[in-house]
Short mmCIF file of C-alpha atoms (C1' of nucleotides) in Angstrom, two decimals:
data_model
loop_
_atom_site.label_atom_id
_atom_site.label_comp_id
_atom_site.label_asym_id
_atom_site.label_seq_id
_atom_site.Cartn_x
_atom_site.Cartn_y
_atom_site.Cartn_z
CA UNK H 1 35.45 -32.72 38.00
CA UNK H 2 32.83 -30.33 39.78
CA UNK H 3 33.79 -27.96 42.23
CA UNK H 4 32.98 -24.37 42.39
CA UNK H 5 35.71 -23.27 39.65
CA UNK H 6 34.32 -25.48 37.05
CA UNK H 7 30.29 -24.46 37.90
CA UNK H 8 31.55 -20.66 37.31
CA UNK H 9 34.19 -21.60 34.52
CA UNK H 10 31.04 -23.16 32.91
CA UNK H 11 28.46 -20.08 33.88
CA UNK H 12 31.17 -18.03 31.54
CA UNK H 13 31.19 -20.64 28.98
CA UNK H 14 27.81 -20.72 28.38
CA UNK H 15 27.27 -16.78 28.05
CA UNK H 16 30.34 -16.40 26.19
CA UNK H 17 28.56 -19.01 23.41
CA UNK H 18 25.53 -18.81 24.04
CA UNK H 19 23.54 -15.75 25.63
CA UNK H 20 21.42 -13.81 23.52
CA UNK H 21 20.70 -16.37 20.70
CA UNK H 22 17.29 -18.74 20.21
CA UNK H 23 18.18 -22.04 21.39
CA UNK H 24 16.76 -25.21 20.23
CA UNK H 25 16.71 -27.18 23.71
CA UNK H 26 16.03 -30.63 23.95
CA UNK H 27 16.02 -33.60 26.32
CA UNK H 28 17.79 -36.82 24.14
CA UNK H 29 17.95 -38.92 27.01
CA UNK H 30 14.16 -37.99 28.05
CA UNK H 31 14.32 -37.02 31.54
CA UNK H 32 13.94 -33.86 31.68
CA UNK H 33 10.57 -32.85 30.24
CA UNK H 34 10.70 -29.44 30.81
CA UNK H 35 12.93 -29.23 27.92
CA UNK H 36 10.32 -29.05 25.50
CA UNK H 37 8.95 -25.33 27.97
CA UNK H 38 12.36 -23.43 26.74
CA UNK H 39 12.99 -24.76 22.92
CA UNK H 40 13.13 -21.61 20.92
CA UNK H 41 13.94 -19.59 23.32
CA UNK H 42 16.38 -17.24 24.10
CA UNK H 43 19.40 -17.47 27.07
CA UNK H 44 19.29 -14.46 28.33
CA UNK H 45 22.00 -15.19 31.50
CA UNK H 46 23.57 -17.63 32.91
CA UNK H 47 25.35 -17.65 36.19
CA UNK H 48 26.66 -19.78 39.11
CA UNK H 49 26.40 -19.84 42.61
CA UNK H 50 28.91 -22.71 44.80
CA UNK H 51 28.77 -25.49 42.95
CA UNK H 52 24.90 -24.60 41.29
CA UNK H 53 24.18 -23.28 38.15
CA UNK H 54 21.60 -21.23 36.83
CA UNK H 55 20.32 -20.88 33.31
CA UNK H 56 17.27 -18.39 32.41
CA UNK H 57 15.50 -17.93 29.32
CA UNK H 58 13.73 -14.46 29.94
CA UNK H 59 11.69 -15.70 33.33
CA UNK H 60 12.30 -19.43 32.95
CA UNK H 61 15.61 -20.48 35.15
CA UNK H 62 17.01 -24.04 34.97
CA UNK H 63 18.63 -25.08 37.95
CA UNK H 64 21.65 -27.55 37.40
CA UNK H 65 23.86 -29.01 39.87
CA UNK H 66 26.40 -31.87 38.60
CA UNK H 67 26.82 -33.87 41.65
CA UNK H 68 29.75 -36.34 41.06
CA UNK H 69 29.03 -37.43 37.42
CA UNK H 70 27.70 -34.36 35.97
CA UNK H 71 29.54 -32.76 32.95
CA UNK H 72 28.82 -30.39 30.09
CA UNK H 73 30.68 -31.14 26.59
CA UNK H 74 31.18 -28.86 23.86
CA UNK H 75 30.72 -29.21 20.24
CA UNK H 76 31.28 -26.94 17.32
CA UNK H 77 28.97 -26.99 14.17
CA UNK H 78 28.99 -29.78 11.87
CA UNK H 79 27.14 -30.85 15.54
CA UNK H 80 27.41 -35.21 15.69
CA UNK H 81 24.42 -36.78 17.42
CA UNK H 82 25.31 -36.85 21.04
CA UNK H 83 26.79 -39.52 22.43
CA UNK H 84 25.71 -41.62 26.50
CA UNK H 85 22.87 -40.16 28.37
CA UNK H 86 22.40 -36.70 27.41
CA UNK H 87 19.69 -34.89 30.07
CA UNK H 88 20.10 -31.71 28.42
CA UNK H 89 21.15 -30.30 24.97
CA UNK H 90 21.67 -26.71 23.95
CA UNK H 91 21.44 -26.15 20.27
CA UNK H 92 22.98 -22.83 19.21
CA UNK H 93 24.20 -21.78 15.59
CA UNK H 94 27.62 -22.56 15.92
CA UNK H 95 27.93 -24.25 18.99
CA UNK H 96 26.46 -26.72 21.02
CA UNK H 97 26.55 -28.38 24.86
CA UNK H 98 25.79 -31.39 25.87
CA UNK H 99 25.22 -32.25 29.87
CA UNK H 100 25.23 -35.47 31.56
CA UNK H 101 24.67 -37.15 34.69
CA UNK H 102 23.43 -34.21 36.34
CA UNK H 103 22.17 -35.04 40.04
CA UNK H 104 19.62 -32.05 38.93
CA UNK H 105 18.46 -30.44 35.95
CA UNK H 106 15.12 -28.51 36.62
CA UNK H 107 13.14 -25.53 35.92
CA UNK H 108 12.27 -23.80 39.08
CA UNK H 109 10.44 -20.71 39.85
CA UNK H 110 11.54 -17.01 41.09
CA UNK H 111 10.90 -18.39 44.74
CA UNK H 112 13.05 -21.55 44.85
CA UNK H 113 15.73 -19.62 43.01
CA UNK H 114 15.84 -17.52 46.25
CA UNK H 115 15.65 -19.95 48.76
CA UNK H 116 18.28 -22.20 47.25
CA UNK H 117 20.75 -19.20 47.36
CA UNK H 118 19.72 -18.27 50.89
CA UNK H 119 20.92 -21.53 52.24
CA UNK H 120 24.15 -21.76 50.31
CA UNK H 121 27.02 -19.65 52.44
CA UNK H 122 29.90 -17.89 51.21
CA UNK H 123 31.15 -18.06 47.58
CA UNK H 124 35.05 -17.61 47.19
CA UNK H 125 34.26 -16.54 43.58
CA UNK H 126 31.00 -14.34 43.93
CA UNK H 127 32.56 -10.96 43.45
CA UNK H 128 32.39 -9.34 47.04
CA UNK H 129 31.67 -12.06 48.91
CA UNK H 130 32.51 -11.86 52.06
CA UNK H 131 32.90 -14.25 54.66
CA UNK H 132 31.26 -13.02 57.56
CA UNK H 133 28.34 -15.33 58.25
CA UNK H 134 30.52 -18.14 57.80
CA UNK H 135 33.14 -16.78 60.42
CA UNK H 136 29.96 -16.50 62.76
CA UNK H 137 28.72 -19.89 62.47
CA UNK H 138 32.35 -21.48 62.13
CA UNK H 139 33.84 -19.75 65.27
CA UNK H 140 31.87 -21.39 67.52
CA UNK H 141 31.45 -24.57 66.32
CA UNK H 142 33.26 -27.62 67.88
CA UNK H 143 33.09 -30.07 64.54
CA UNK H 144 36.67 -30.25 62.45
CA UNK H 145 37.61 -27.89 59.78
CA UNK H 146 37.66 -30.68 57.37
CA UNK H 147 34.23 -31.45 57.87
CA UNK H 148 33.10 -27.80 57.90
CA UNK H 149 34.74 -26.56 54.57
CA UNK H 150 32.70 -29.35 52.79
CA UNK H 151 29.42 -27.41 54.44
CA UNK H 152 28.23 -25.57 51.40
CA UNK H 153 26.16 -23.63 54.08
CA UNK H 154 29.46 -22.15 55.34
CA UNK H 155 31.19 -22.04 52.46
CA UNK H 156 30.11 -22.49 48.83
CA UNK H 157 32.11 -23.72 45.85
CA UNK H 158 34.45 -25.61 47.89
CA UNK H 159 34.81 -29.70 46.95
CA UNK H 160 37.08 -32.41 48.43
CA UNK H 161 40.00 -31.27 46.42
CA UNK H 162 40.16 -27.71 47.46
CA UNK H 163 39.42 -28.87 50.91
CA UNK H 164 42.64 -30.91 51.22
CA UNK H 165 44.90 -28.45 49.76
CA UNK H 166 43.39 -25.34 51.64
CA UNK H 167 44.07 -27.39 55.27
CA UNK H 168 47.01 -27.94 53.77
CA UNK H 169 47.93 -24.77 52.86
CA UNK H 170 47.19 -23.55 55.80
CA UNK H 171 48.92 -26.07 57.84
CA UNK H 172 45.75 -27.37 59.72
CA UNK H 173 45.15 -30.69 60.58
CA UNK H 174 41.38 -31.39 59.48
CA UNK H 175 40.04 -32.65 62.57
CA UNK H 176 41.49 -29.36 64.36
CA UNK H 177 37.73 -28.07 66.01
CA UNK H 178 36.44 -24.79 64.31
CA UNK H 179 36.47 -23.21 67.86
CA UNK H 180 40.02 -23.48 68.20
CA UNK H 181 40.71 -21.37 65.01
CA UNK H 182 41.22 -17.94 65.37
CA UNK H 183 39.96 -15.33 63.25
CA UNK H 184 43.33 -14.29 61.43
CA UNK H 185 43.92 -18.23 60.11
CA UNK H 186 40.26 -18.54 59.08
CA UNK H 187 40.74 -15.35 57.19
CA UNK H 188 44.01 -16.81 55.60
CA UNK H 189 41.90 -20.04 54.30
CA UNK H 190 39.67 -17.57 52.71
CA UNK H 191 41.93 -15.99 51.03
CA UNK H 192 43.60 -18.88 49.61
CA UNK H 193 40.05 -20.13 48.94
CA UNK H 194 39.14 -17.08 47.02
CA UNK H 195 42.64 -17.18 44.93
CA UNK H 196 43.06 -20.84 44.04
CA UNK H 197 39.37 -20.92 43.33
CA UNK H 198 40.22 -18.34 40.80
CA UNK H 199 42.94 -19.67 39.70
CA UNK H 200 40.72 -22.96 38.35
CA UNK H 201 38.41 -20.73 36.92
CA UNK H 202 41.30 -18.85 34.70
CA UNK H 203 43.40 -23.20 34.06
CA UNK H 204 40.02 -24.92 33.78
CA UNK H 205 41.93 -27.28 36.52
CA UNK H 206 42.57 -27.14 39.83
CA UNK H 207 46.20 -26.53 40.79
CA UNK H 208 47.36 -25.25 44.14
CA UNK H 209 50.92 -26.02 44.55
CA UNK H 210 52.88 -22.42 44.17
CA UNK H 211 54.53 -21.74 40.84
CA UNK H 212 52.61 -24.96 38.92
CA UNK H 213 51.60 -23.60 35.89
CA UNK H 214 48.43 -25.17 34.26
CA UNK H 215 49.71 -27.47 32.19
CA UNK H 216 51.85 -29.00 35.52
CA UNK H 217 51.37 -32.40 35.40
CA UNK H 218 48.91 -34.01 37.91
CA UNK H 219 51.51 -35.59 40.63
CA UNK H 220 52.59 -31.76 40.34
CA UNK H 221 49.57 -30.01 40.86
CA UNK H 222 48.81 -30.71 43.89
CA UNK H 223 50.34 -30.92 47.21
CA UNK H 224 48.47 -33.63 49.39
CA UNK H 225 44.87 -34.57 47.18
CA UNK H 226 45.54 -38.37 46.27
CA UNK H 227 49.35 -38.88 47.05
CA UNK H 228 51.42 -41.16 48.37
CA UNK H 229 53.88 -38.41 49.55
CA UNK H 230 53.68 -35.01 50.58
CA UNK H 231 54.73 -33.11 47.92
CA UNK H 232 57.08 -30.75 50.10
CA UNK H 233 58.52 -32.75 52.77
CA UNK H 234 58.15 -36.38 51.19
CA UNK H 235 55.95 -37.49 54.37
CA UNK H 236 53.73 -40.73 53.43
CA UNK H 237 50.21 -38.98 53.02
CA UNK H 238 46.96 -39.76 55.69
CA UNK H 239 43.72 -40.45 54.71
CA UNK H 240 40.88 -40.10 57.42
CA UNK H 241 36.82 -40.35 56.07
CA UNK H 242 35.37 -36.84 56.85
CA UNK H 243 31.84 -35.67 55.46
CA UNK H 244 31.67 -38.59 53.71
CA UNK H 245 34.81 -38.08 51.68
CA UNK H 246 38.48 -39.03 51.45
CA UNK H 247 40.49 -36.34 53.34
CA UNK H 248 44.18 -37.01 52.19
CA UNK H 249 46.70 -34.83 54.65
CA UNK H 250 50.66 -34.74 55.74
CA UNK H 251 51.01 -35.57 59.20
CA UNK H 252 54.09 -33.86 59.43
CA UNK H 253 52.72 -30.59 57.58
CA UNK H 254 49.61 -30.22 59.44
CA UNK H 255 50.21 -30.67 62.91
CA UNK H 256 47.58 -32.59 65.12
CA UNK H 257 45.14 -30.83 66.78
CA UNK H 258 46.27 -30.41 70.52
CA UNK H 259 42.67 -29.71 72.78
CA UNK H 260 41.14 -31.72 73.33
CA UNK H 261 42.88 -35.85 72.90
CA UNK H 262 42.66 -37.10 69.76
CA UNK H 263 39.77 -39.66 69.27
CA UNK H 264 41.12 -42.92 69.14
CA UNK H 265 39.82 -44.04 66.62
CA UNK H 266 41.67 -41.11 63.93
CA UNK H 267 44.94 -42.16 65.87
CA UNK H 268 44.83 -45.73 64.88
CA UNK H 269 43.57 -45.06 61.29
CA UNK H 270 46.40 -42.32 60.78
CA UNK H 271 48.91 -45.21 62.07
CA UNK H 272 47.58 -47.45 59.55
CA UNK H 273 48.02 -44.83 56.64
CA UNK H 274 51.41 -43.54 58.12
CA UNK H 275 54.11 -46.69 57.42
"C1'" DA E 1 31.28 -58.94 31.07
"C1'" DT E 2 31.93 -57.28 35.55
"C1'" DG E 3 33.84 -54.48 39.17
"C1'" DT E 4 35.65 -50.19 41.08
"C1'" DC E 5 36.18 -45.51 41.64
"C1'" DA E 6 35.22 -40.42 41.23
"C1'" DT E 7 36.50 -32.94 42.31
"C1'" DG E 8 28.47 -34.36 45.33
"C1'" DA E 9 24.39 -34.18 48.11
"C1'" DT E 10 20.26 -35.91 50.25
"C1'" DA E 11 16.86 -38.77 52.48
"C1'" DA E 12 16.04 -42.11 55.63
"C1'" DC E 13 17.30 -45.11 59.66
"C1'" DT Y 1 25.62 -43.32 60.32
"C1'" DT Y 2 24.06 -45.70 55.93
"C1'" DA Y 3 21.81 -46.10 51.36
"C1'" DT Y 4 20.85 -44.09 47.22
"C1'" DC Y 5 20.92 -41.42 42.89
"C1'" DC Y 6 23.46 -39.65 38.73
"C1'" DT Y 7 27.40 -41.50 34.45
"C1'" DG Y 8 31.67 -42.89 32.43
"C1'" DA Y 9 36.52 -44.36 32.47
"C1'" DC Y 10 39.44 -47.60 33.47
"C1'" DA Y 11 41.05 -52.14 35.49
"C1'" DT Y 12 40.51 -56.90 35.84
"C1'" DA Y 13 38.71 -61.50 33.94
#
DNA sequence: ATGTCATGATAAC
DNA sequence: TTATCCTGACATA
């Protein structure tokens, strides 16, 4: 369930429970041996950047990013051993989290803490953030905004989810180019970026669809991600593979892209979706 | 028991 | 562009 919300939801988590106490840290599963370098010591911040997170222990920082797979569970004292692969535990008094299947969980010095957040771009939910260098680069690029707002070097935080709901929202088709996007629509997808971002932070879920609450129900919450129909005008939902990922998208919503032709190869796979 | 899929990212071809 | 890594939940047999 990993996209930026729930990296920053987590960051809070963590402090709220954690920060300031003596941990006992440990590595069940056995793969990470650093482990053993921060037992006994005290979290002294945690924080998130995109979809990273960052844990420090005076000068030690643990860098965890939960790919796909990765997730963090919660338990409150009387603690039960762990249950499944667990990379990393986090012993506190009264609390303690469990994370597995990260894609990384490593300690990693002052320097590579600094480079990794020079190469991520724009964070919807890093206070201030602004999306200037992303507008730069973005502007004059010719790939498709769906591709593009999976870029954590443009933007960070954003996941397949968020991606299909902010073209969406903002009536784009993906495979519109990023040159033929004008400045006032890519500042409307940040600002929907930076609010429904939010928004999961505060439900713990993603929901996008105006007026959902957060206990909507799934088919609810969303208004294209993994649906057969559009939730607003009943369309039968596209699918096209972009970065890798399913892009799910209304046809009807989000017009086609009109410069240059459509590939041919996105017209024939949007027929085959569209009965 | 086995197969499939997932809100991610990278290295290699 | 593909192959690969990480784990668990659920479907099918």
């Amino acid at each position: 369930m990993p996209e930026g919300h729930t990296i920053h939801r987590l960051a809070q988590d963590l402090k709220a429970s954690l920060e300031g106490s003596r941990l006992k840290v440990s590595s069940p599963q056995g793969r990470f041996e650093d482990a053993v370098l921060l037992d006994g010591r005290m979290l002294t911040a945690a924080t998130a950047i995109g979809k990273h997170l960052f844990l420090f222990f005076g000068t030690l920082c643990v860098h965890i990013h939960l790919g796909l797979f990765g997730r963090f569970r919660l338990q409150r004292a009387p603690f039960l051993p762990p249950r499944g692969a667990v990379r990393l535990h986090l012993e506190g008094d009264s609390v303690c989290w469990s994370l597995s299947g990260p894609t990384v969980c490593e300690c990693i010095d002052d320097e590579a803490f600094h480079a990794l957040k020079a190469r991520l771009g724009a964070d919807p939910l890093s206070t201030g953030s602004r999306p200037k260098g992303a507008w730069f680069q973005f502007h004059r690029s010719k790939r498709g905004v769906g591709a593009a707002l999976l870029d954590q070097r443009l933007f960070a935080g954003i996941g397949n989810v968020y991606r299909a709901e902010l073209l969406f929202l903002t009536g784009l088709h993906p495979e519109t180019r990023c040159c033929d996007i004008d400045k006032s629509t890519f500042e409307k997808l940040w600002r929907l970026a930076v609010k429904l971002l939010k928004q999961g932070v505060k439900y713990k879920r993603i929901v996008t669809v105006a007026g959902a609450t957060k206990s909507a129900p799934k088919r609810e919450a969303v208004y294209v991600y993994k649906r057969r129909l559009c939730r607003v005008c009943e369309t039968a939902i596209a699918q096209l593979q972009s970065a890798n990922r399913t892009l799910y998208f209304c046809p009807h919503c989000q017009s086609a892209p009109t410069l240059p032709e459509k590939p041919l190869r996105a017209r024939r796979q949007q027929k085959q979706f569209a009965q």
